[in-house]
C-alpha positions as a LaTeX table, in Angstrom:
\begin{tabular}{lrrr}
\hline
Residue & $x$ (\AA) & $y$ (\AA) & $z$ (\AA) \\
\hline
Met1 & 17.71 & 1.39 & 6.05 \\
Gly2 & 15.19 & $-0.29$ & 4.66 \\
Leu3 & 11.87 & $-2.66$ & 5.24 \\
Asp4 & 11.96 & $-6.26$ & 4.97 \\
Ile5 & 8.81 & $-8.85$ & 4.45 \\
Tyr6 & 9.12 & $-11.95$ & 5.07 \\
Cys7 & 7.28 & $-14.97$ & 6.82 \\
Glu8 & 9.62 & $-17.04$ & 9.69 \\
Gly9 & 11.44 & $-20.44$ & 7.73 \\
Leu10 & 11.08 & $-18.79$ & 4.37 \\
Asp11 & 14.30 & $-18.52$ & 2.81 \\
Ser12 & 13.60 & $-16.05$ & 0.87 \\
Asn13 & 12.37 & $-12.33$ & 1.62 \\
Phe14 & 10.93 & $-9.13$ & 0.21 \\
Tyr15 & 13.39 & $-6.19$ & 0.78 \\
Met16 & 12.99 & $-2.16$ & 0.09 \\
Gly17 & 14.11 & 1.11 & 1.53 \\
Tyr18 & 10.85 & 3.00 & 3.07 \\
Ala19 & 10.32 & 5.55 & $-0.28$ \\
Gly20 & 10.57 & 2.74 & $-2.61$ \\
Phe21 & 8.00 & 0.84 & $-0.74$ \\
His22 & 6.04 & 4.61 & $-0.50$ \\
Arg23 & 6.31 & 4.16 & $-4.43$ \\
Phe24 & 5.53 & 0.39 & $-4.57$ \\
Arg25 & 2.62 & 0.93 & $-2.92$ \\
Glu26 & 0.87 & 3.94 & $-5.27$ \\
Phe27 & 1.37 & 1.59 & $-7.62$ \\
Leu28 & $-0.61$ & $-1.42$ & $-5.99$ \\
Ala29 & $-3.42$ & 1.23 & $-4.76$ \\
Lys30 & $-3.85$ & 2.96 & $-8.28$ \\
Lys31 & $-4.01$ & $-0.62$ & $-10.14$ \\
Leu32 & $-6.77$ & $-0.75$ & $-7.60$ \\
Asp33 & $-8.55$ & 2.98 & $-8.42$ \\
Ile34 & $-7.55$ & 3.93 & $-4.68$ \\
Pro35 & $-6.30$ & 7.63 & $-3.80$ \\
Leu36 & $-4.13$ & 6.76 & $-1.62$ \\
Pro37 & $-2.16$ & 9.82 & $-1.18$ \\
Phe38 & $-6.03$ & 11.03 & $-0.45$ \\
Met39 & $-6.46$ & 8.34 & 2.13 \\
Glu40 & $-5.94$ & 8.27 & 6.14 \\
Cys41 & $-2.20$ & 7.28 & 7.55 \\
Phe42 & $-0.76$ & 8.88 & 4.57 \\
Tyr43 & $-2.91$ & 12.67 & 3.83 \\
Asp44 & $-1.32$ & 15.27 & 5.42 \\
Pro45 & $-3.14$ & 18.85 & 4.76 \\
Asp46 & 0.34 & 20.27 & 6.37 \\
Ser47 & 2.40 & 18.45 & 5.40 \\
Ser48 & 4.72 & 18.45 & 1.87 \\
Pro49 & 3.84 & 17.78 & $-1.41$ \\
Leu50 & 4.88 & 14.08 & $-0.88$ \\
Ser51 & 2.12 & 13.78 & 1.51 \\
Asn52 & $-0.41$ & 17.05 & 0.65 \\
Pro53 & $-1.34$ & 16.07 & $-3.15$ \\
Phe54 & $-2.58$ & 20.08 & $-2.53$ \\
Trp55 & 0.22 & 21.90 & $-1.75$ \\
Glu56 & 1.15 & 23.63 & $-4.62$ \\
Leu57 & $-2.13$ & 25.25 & $-4.19$ \\
Lys58 & $-1.47$ & 26.67 & $-0.80$ \\
Asn59 & 2.00 & 27.55 & $-2.58$ \\
Val60 & $-0.46$ & 30.19 & $-4.91$ \\
Gly61 & $-3.21$ & 31.02 & $-2.48$ \\
Leu62 & $-6.05$ & 28.97 & $-3.83$ \\
Asp63 & $-6.36$ & 26.66 & $-0.95$ \\
Ser64 & $-8.70$ & 29.18 & 0.43 \\
Ser65 & $-11.52$ & 28.95 & $-2.33$ \\
Tyr66 & $-15.25$ & 27.78 & $-1.31$ \\
Thr67 & $-14.75$ & 25.07 & $-3.71$ \\
Ile68 & $-11.03$ & 23.55 & $-2.09$ \\
Gln69 & $-11.89$ & 24.31 & 1.34 \\
Asn70 & $-14.77$ & 22.39 & 0.73 \\
Ala71 & $-12.85$ & 18.96 & $-1.23$ \\
Leu72 & $-10.87$ & 19.45 & 1.45 \\
Ser73 & $-13.41$ & 18.94 & 4.07 \\
Phe74 & $-13.83$ & 15.57 & 2.86 \\
Leu75 & $-10.22$ & 14.40 & 3.50 \\
Pro76 & $-8.54$ & 11.84 & 4.77 \\
Ile77 & $-10.80$ & 9.78 & 3.62 \\
Lys78 & $-11.44$ & 7.54 & 5.27 \\
Trp79 & $-10.36$ & 2.89 & 4.19 \\
Asn80 & $-13.48$ & 1.82 & 5.64 \\
Ser81 & $-15.89$ & 4.04 & 3.78 \\
Ile82 & $-14.35$ & 2.79 & 0.02 \\
Lys83 & $-15.17$ & $-0.76$ & $-1.83$ \\
Tyr84 & $-13.22$ & $-3.06$ & 0.26 \\
Asn85 & $-10.24$ & $-4.62$ & $-1.68$ \\
Ser86 & $-7.53$ & $-7.64$ & 0.45 \\
Leu87 & $-4.83$ & $-6.14$ & $-0.05$ \\
His88 & $-5.91$ & $-2.71$ & 1.72 \\
Arg89 & $-4.34$ & $-4.33$ & 5.24 \\
Phe90 & $-1.38$ & $-4.47$ & 3.00 \\
Leu91 & $-1.48$ & $-0.52$ & 1.74 \\
Tyr92 & $-2.80$ & 0.81 & 5.18 \\
His93 & 0.06 & $-0.91$ & 7.52 \\
Ser94 & 1.99 & 0.29 & 8.93 \\
Asp95 & 6.16 & 0.21 & 7.07 \\
Cys96 & 7.90 & $-0.22$ & 10.25 \\
Asp97 & 7.68 & $-3.43$ & 12.12 \\
Gly98 & 4.23 & $-5.39$ & 12.56 \\
Glu99 & 2.50 & $-8.43$ & 11.09 \\
Ile100 & $-0.89$ & $-9.38$ & 8.99 \\
Glu101 & $-1.89$ & $-12.72$ & 10.30 \\
Trp102 & $-1.21$ & $-15.48$ & 8.33 \\
Leu103 & $-5.33$ & $-16.03$ & 7.70 \\
Phe104 & $-5.81$ & $-12.63$ & 5.94 \\
Leu105 & $-2.77$ & $-14.32$ & 2.91 \\
Thr106 & $-4.49$ & $-16.47$ & 0.84 \\
Asp107 & $-6.23$ & $-13.16$ & $-0.40$ \\
Met108 & $-3.82$ & $-11.33$ & $-0.75$ \\
Tyr109 & $-1.69$ & $-13.29$ & $-2.97$ \\
Ile110 & $-4.80$ & $-14.27$ & $-4.95$ \\
Glu111 & $-5.35$ & $-10.39$ & $-5.60$ \\
Leu112 & $-1.87$ & $-9.82$ & $-6.90$ \\
Lys113 & $-1.88$ & $-12.56$ & $-9.12$ \\
Phe114 & $-4.37$ & $-10.41$ & $-10.92$ \\
Ile115 & $-2.81$ & $-7.48$ & $-10.27$ \\
Leu116 & 0.67 & $-8.75$ & $-11.77$ \\
Asp117 & $-1.53$ & $-10.10$ & $-14.65$ \\
Gly118 & $-1.57$ & $-6.58$ & $-15.73$ \\
Val119 & 2.04 & $-6.14$ & $-15.28$ \\
Lys120 & 4.18 & $-7.26$ & $-18.32$ \\
Lys121 & 7.13 & $-9.65$ & $-16.93$ \\
Gly122 & 9.88 & $-6.89$ & $-16.81$ \\
Glu123 & 8.21 & $-3.90$ & $-16.24$ \\
Arg124 & 9.23 & $-1.87$ & $-13.12$ \\
Tyr125 & 7.70 & $-3.86$ & $-9.64$ \\
Tyr126 & 6.80 & $-7.47$ & $-11.72$ \\
Asp127 & 9.01 & $-9.30$ & $-9.90$ \\
Glu128 & 8.53 & $-6.57$ & $-6.37$ \\
Ile129 & 5.16 & $-8.31$ & $-6.80$ \\
Glu130 & 6.16 & $-12.28$ & $-7.88$ \\
Cys131 & 8.25 & $-12.13$ & $-4.62$ \\
Leu132 & 5.52 & $-11.23$ & $-2.93$ \\
Ile133 & 2.70 & $-13.41$ & $-4.23$ \\
Ser134 & 5.01 & $-16.41$ & $-3.15$ \\
Ile135 & 5.61 & $-15.19$ & 0.04 \\
Met136 & 2.01 & $-14.53$ & 1.32 \\
Lys137 & 1.00 & $-18.32$ & $-0.48$ \\
Tyr138 & 4.12 & $-19.86$ & 1.97 \\
Gly139 & 1.99 & $-17.81$ & 4.45 \\
Ala140 & $-0.71$ & $-18.47$ & 3.68 \\
Glu141 & 0.46 & $-22.32$ & 2.87 \\
Asn142 & 2.18 & $-23.04$ & 6.49 \\
Gln143 & $-0.33$ & $-20.54$ & 8.43 \\
Lys144 & 2.72 & $-18.06$ & 9.32 \\
Asn145 & 1.87 & $-14.77$ & 9.95 \\
Leu146 & 3.63 & $-11.81$ & 7.01 \\
Leu147 & 6.38 & $-9.81$ & 8.70 \\
Phe148 & 7.46 & $-6.42$ & 8.61 \\
Arg149 & 10.70 & $-5.48$ & 9.76 \\
\hline
\end{tabular}
């Protein structure tokens, strides 16, 4: 099971397993200085270490300290409270069915190009970013929405 991202009419697609896609979004977010594990729809105080970076504090009993409780009161971070980036829509999008309207794709693939400039060919996610750029560019030029299935 996994996620297909594509535009109708284009032969290529972006496919990745759900866990891999989560790690890929974390990679992109890190490049944009977005604390994805603390963002709304990602942070869950009662969940596993995957979605709660403070999990270990809870396990050793340090989660009740005033400082930690005060910090936790600001979580999750709302997307509209951080500096906007055109990839917010992609990072925030559900990894289930849905779509991103073609009008947003030009800004998104341009931002991905900036990220790609900082990744060496052959490094992890280089090919995936390159693939997404080509799909988003096609969608923008042909007025085709980016589909998640």
